[in-house]
Amino acid sequence: MVTPSRVVVGLCLVIPFAALLWVDSYAKTDPTFIGIPFFYWYQMLCVFISSVLTCLAYGLVRREERNRKEAAR
């Protein structure tokens, strides 16, 4: 069954994947940030954002499972 929270979970997991697959968007050196080329700090930022989105997706799935178990009682 597709619920709104599962749609959000799917988006949270697909967005970082798609952002890193679109190489043309970050395959450049400018702008630099504290001397680090864009290519590198974009990927470092994606690691952080991906972990936040994965934690959000995990929390949503756990909450949905908890609500389903409580409703089954």
Short mmCIF file of N, CA, C and O in Angstrom, two decimals:
data_model
loop_
_atom_site.label_atom_id
_atom_site.label_comp_id
_atom_site.label_asym_id
_atom_site.label_seq_id
_atom_site.Cartn_x
_atom_site.Cartn_y
_atom_site.Cartn_z
N MET A 1 0.85 -1.18 0.00
CA MET A 1 0.00 0.00 0.00
C MET A 1 0.90 1.25 0.00
O MET A 1 1.82 1.36 0.79
N VAL A 2 0.60 2.14 -0.89
CA VAL A 2 1.38 3.37 -0.99
C VAL A 2 0.73 4.43 -0.11
O VAL A 2 -0.43 4.78 -0.28
N THR A 3 1.51 4.92 0.83
CA THR A 3 1.04 5.97 1.73
C THR A 3 1.86 7.23 1.47
O THR A 3 2.94 7.15 0.88
N PRO A 4 1.38 8.37 1.91
CA PRO A 4 2.16 9.61 1.71
C PRO A 4 3.55 9.54 2.35
O PRO A 4 4.53 10.05 1.77
N SER A 5 3.66 8.90 3.50
CA SER A 5 4.98 8.82 4.13
C SER A 5 5.93 7.95 3.33
O SER A 5 7.13 8.21 3.27
N ARG A 6 5.41 6.91 2.67
CA ARG A 6 6.27 6.08 1.83
C ARG A 6 6.72 6.83 0.58
O ARG A 6 7.83 6.61 0.09
N VAL A 7 5.90 7.71 0.08
CA VAL A 7 6.30 8.53 -1.06
C VAL A 7 7.44 9.46 -0.65
O VAL A 7 8.43 9.62 -1.36
N VAL A 8 7.32 10.05 0.54
CA VAL A 8 8.37 10.93 1.06
C VAL A 8 9.65 10.14 1.28
O VAL A 8 10.75 10.60 0.96
N VAL A 9 9.52 8.92 1.81
CA VAL A 9 10.69 8.06 2.02
C VAL A 9 11.37 7.78 0.68
O VAL A 9 12.60 7.87 0.56
N GLY A 10 10.59 7.46 -0.32
CA GLY A 10 11.16 7.20 -1.64
C GLY A 10 11.89 8.40 -2.20
O GLY A 10 12.98 8.28 -2.76
N LEU A 11 11.30 9.57 -2.04
CA LEU A 11 11.96 10.79 -2.52
C LEU A 11 13.25 11.06 -1.75
O LEU A 11 14.25 11.48 -2.34
N CYS A 12 13.22 10.82 -0.44
CA CYS A 12 14.43 11.03 0.38
C CYS A 12 15.57 10.13 -0.07
O CYS A 12 16.74 10.51 0.05
N LEU A 13 15.24 8.96 -0.57
CA LEU A 13 16.28 8.03 -0.99
C LEU A 13 16.71 8.24 -2.45
O LEU A 13 17.85 7.94 -2.81
N VAL A 14 15.82 8.76 -3.29
CA VAL A 14 16.13 8.93 -4.70
C VAL A 14 16.86 10.24 -4.99
O VAL A 14 17.73 10.29 -5.86
N ILE A 15 16.54 11.29 -4.25
CA ILE A 15 17.12 12.61 -4.53
C ILE A 15 18.66 12.60 -4.49
O ILE A 15 19.30 13.07 -5.43
N PRO A 16 19.31 12.07 -3.43
CA PRO A 16 20.78 12.06 -3.45
C PRO A 16 21.36 11.20 -4.57
O PRO A 16 22.38 11.55 -5.17
N PHE A 17 20.70 10.10 -4.86
CA PHE A 17 21.14 9.22 -5.94
C PHE A 17 21.12 9.96 -7.27
O PHE A 17 22.09 9.94 -8.03
N ALA A 18 20.03 10.64 -7.55
CA ALA A 18 19.90 11.38 -8.80
C ALA A 18 20.87 12.56 -8.86
O ALA A 18 21.42 12.87 -9.92
N ALA A 19 21.09 13.20 -7.72
CA ALA A 19 21.99 14.36 -7.69
C ALA A 19 23.42 13.97 -8.03
O ALA A 19 24.14 14.72 -8.69
N LEU A 20 23.83 12.79 -7.60
CA LEU A 20 25.19 12.35 -7.91
C LEU A 20 25.31 11.72 -9.29
O LEU A 20 26.39 11.67 -9.86
N LEU A 21 24.21 11.23 -9.84
CA LEU A 21 24.26 10.69 -11.20
C LEU A 21 24.33 11.78 -12.26
O LEU A 21 24.80 11.54 -13.37
N TRP A 22 23.85 12.96 -11.94
CA TRP A 22 23.86 14.08 -12.88
C TRP A 22 25.22 14.77 -12.80
O TRP A 22 25.37 15.85 -12.23
N VAL A 23 26.23 14.16 -13.39
CA VAL A 23 27.62 14.59 -13.25
C VAL A 23 27.86 15.96 -13.86
O VAL A 23 28.66 16.75 -13.34
N ASP A 24 27.20 16.28 -14.94
CA ASP A 24 27.43 17.57 -15.60
C ASP A 24 27.12 18.76 -14.69
O ASP A 24 27.63 19.85 -14.90
N SER A 25 26.28 18.55 -13.68
CA SER A 25 25.93 19.66 -12.80
C SER A 25 27.05 20.03 -11.84
O SER A 25 27.10 21.16 -11.36
N TYR A 26 27.97 19.11 -11.57
CA TYR A 26 29.03 19.41 -10.60
C TYR A 26 30.44 19.13 -11.11
O TYR A 26 31.40 19.27 -10.35
N ALA A 27 30.60 18.77 -12.37
CA ALA A 27 31.93 18.48 -12.93
C ALA A 27 32.61 19.78 -13.36
O ALA A 27 32.81 20.02 -14.54
N LYS A 28 32.94 20.61 -12.38
CA LYS A 28 33.61 21.88 -12.65
C LYS A 28 34.43 22.28 -11.43
O LYS A 28 34.28 21.71 -10.36
N THR A 29 35.30 23.25 -11.61
CA THR A 29 36.15 23.66 -10.49
C THR A 29 35.66 24.92 -9.81
O THR A 29 35.96 25.14 -8.64
N ASP A 30 34.95 25.77 -10.52
CA ASP A 30 34.47 27.02 -9.93
C ASP A 30 33.01 26.88 -9.55
O ASP A 30 32.24 26.23 -10.26
N PRO A 31 32.55 27.43 -8.49
CA PRO A 31 33.25 28.27 -7.52
C PRO A 31 34.00 27.43 -6.50
O PRO A 31 33.61 26.31 -6.20
N THR A 32 35.08 27.99 -6.00
CA THR A 32 35.83 27.32 -4.95
C THR A 32 35.34 27.78 -3.59
O THR A 32 34.80 28.88 -3.45
N PHE A 33 35.50 26.93 -2.61
CA PHE A 33 35.11 27.25 -1.23
C PHE A 33 36.31 26.95 -0.35
O PHE A 33 36.74 25.80 -0.27
N ILE A 34 36.86 27.97 0.27
CA ILE A 34 38.10 27.93 1.06
C ILE A 34 39.21 27.15 0.34
O ILE A 34 39.91 26.34 0.94
N GLY A 35 39.32 27.39 -0.94
CA GLY A 35 40.36 26.78 -1.74
C GLY A 35 40.04 25.40 -2.28
O GLY A 35 40.85 24.80 -2.98
N ILE A 36 38.86 24.86 -1.96
CA ILE A 36 38.46 23.53 -2.43
C ILE A 36 37.60 23.69 -3.68
O ILE A 36 36.60 24.42 -3.64
N PRO A 37 37.94 23.02 -4.76
CA PRO A 37 37.15 23.13 -5.98
C PRO A 37 35.71 22.63 -5.77
O PRO A 37 35.44 21.78 -4.92
N PHE A 38 34.81 23.16 -6.57
CA PHE A 38 33.38 22.84 -6.46
C PHE A 38 33.13 21.35 -6.50
O PHE A 38 32.31 20.83 -5.75
N PHE A 39 33.81 20.62 -7.37
CA PHE A 39 33.62 19.18 -7.52
C PHE A 39 33.73 18.46 -6.18
O PHE A 39 32.91 17.59 -5.86
N TYR A 40 34.72 18.82 -5.39
CA TYR A 40 34.95 18.12 -4.13
C TYR A 40 33.98 18.55 -3.03
O TYR A 40 33.44 17.72 -2.30
N TRP A 41 33.76 19.86 -2.87
CA TRP A 41 32.87 20.25 -1.77
C TRP A 41 31.43 19.92 -2.07
O TRP A 41 30.63 19.70 -1.16
N TYR A 42 31.04 19.82 -3.34
CA TYR A 42 29.69 19.37 -3.68
C TYR A 42 29.49 17.93 -3.23
O TYR A 42 28.46 17.58 -2.65
N GLN A 43 30.48 17.08 -3.49
CA GLN A 43 30.36 15.69 -3.08
C GLN A 43 30.37 15.54 -1.56
O GLN A 43 29.65 14.71 -1.01
N MET A 44 31.18 16.35 -0.88
CA MET A 44 31.17 16.31 0.59
C MET A 44 29.82 16.75 1.14
O MET A 44 29.30 16.17 2.10
N LEU A 45 29.24 17.77 0.53
CA LEU A 45 27.92 18.24 0.93
C LEU A 45 26.86 17.18 0.66
O LEU A 45 25.95 16.98 1.47
N CYS A 46 26.99 16.48 -0.45
CA CYS A 46 26.04 15.40 -0.77
C CYS A 46 26.10 14.27 0.25
O CYS A 46 25.08 13.67 0.56
N VAL A 47 27.28 13.97 0.77
CA VAL A 47 27.40 12.94 1.80
C VAL A 47 26.60 13.36 3.04
O VAL A 47 25.84 12.56 3.60
N PHE A 48 26.76 14.59 3.46
CA PHE A 48 26.04 15.09 4.62
C PHE A 48 24.53 15.09 4.38
O PHE A 48 23.75 14.59 5.19
N ILE A 49 24.11 15.64 3.25
CA ILE A 49 22.67 15.72 2.93
C ILE A 49 22.08 14.32 2.78
O ILE A 49 20.97 14.06 3.25
N SER A 50 22.81 13.40 2.16
CA SER A 50 22.33 12.03 2.00
C SER A 50 22.12 11.35 3.35
O SER A 50 21.13 10.63 3.54
N SER A 51 23.03 11.58 4.28
CA SER A 51 22.87 10.96 5.60
C SER A 51 21.67 11.54 6.34
O SER A 51 20.92 10.80 7.00
N VAL A 52 21.44 12.83 6.21
CA VAL A 52 20.27 13.44 6.85
C VAL A 52 18.98 12.91 6.24
O VAL A 52 18.04 12.55 6.96
N LEU A 53 18.93 12.81 4.92
CA LEU A 53 17.73 12.30 4.26
C LEU A 53 17.50 10.82 4.57
O LEU A 53 16.35 10.38 4.72
N THR A 54 18.58 10.03 4.68
CA THR A 54 18.43 8.63 5.04
C THR A 54 17.91 8.48 6.46
O THR A 54 17.05 7.62 6.72
N CYS A 55 18.40 9.29 7.38
CA CYS A 55 17.89 9.26 8.76
C CYS A 55 16.42 9.65 8.81
O CYS A 55 15.63 9.05 9.55
N LEU A 56 16.04 10.64 8.03
CA LEU A 56 14.64 11.05 7.95
C LEU A 56 13.77 9.92 7.42
O LEU A 56 12.71 9.62 7.96
N ALA A 57 14.23 9.26 6.36
CA ALA A 57 13.48 8.14 5.78
C ALA A 57 13.35 7.01 6.79
O ALA A 57 12.27 6.42 6.94
N TYR A 58 14.40 6.70 7.50
CA TYR A 58 14.37 5.65 8.51
C TYR A 58 13.36 5.98 9.61
O TYR A 58 12.57 5.13 10.03
N GLY A 59 13.38 7.22 10.07
CA GLY A 59 12.44 7.64 11.11
C GLY A 59 10.99 7.55 10.64
O GLY A 59 10.11 7.13 11.40
N LEU A 60 10.73 7.92 9.40
CA LEU A 60 9.37 7.83 8.87
C LEU A 60 8.90 6.39 8.76
O LEU A 60 7.75 6.07 9.09
N VAL A 61 9.78 5.50 8.32
CA VAL A 61 9.41 4.08 8.21
C VAL A 61 9.16 3.49 9.59
O VAL A 61 8.18 2.76 9.80
N ARG A 62 10.01 3.82 10.54
CA ARG A 62 9.81 3.30 11.92
C ARG A 62 8.51 3.80 12.51
O ARG A 62 7.78 3.06 13.17
N ARG A 63 8.18 5.07 12.30
CA ARG A 63 6.94 5.63 12.82
C ARG A 63 5.73 4.96 12.19
O ARG A 63 4.76 4.63 12.87
N GLU A 64 5.81 4.71 10.89
CA GLU A 64 4.70 4.04 10.20
C GLU A 64 4.52 2.61 10.72
O GLU A 64 3.40 2.15 10.93
N GLU A 65 5.63 1.91 10.94
CA GLU A 65 5.55 0.55 11.49
C GLU A 65 4.95 0.55 12.89
O GLU A 65 4.14 -0.31 13.23
N ARG A 66 5.37 1.51 13.71
CA ARG A 66 4.83 1.62 15.08
C ARG A 66 3.33 1.88 15.05
O ARG A 66 2.57 1.25 15.80
N ASN A 67 2.90 2.80 14.19
CA ASN A 67 1.47 3.11 14.09
C ASN A 67 0.67 1.91 13.59
O ASN A 67 -0.44 1.66 14.05
N ARG A 68 1.23 1.14 12.66
CA ARG A 68 0.55 -0.02 12.14
C ARG A 68 0.41 -1.10 13.22
O ARG A 68 -0.63 -1.75 13.34
N LYS A 69 1.47 -1.31 14.02
CA LYS A 69 1.41 -2.29 15.10
C LYS A 69 0.37 -1.89 16.16
O LYS A 69 -0.35 -2.73 16.69
N GLU A 70 0.33 -0.59 16.49
CA GLU A 70 -0.64 -0.12 17.48
C GLU A 70 -2.06 -0.25 16.96
O GLU A 70 -2.98 -0.55 17.73
N ALA A 71 -2.26 -0.04 15.68
CA ALA A 71 -3.60 -0.15 15.11
C ALA A 71 -4.06 -1.61 15.05
O ALA A 71 -5.26 -1.88 15.08
N ALA A 72 -3.11 -2.54 14.97
CA ALA A 72 -3.44 -3.96 14.88
C ALA A 72 -3.89 -4.52 16.23
O ALA A 72 -4.52 -5.57 16.29
N ARG A 73 -3.58 -3.86 17.31
CA ARG A 73 -3.96 -4.35 18.64
C ARG A 73 -5.41 -4.25 18.90
O ARG A 73 -6.25 -3.69 18.53
#
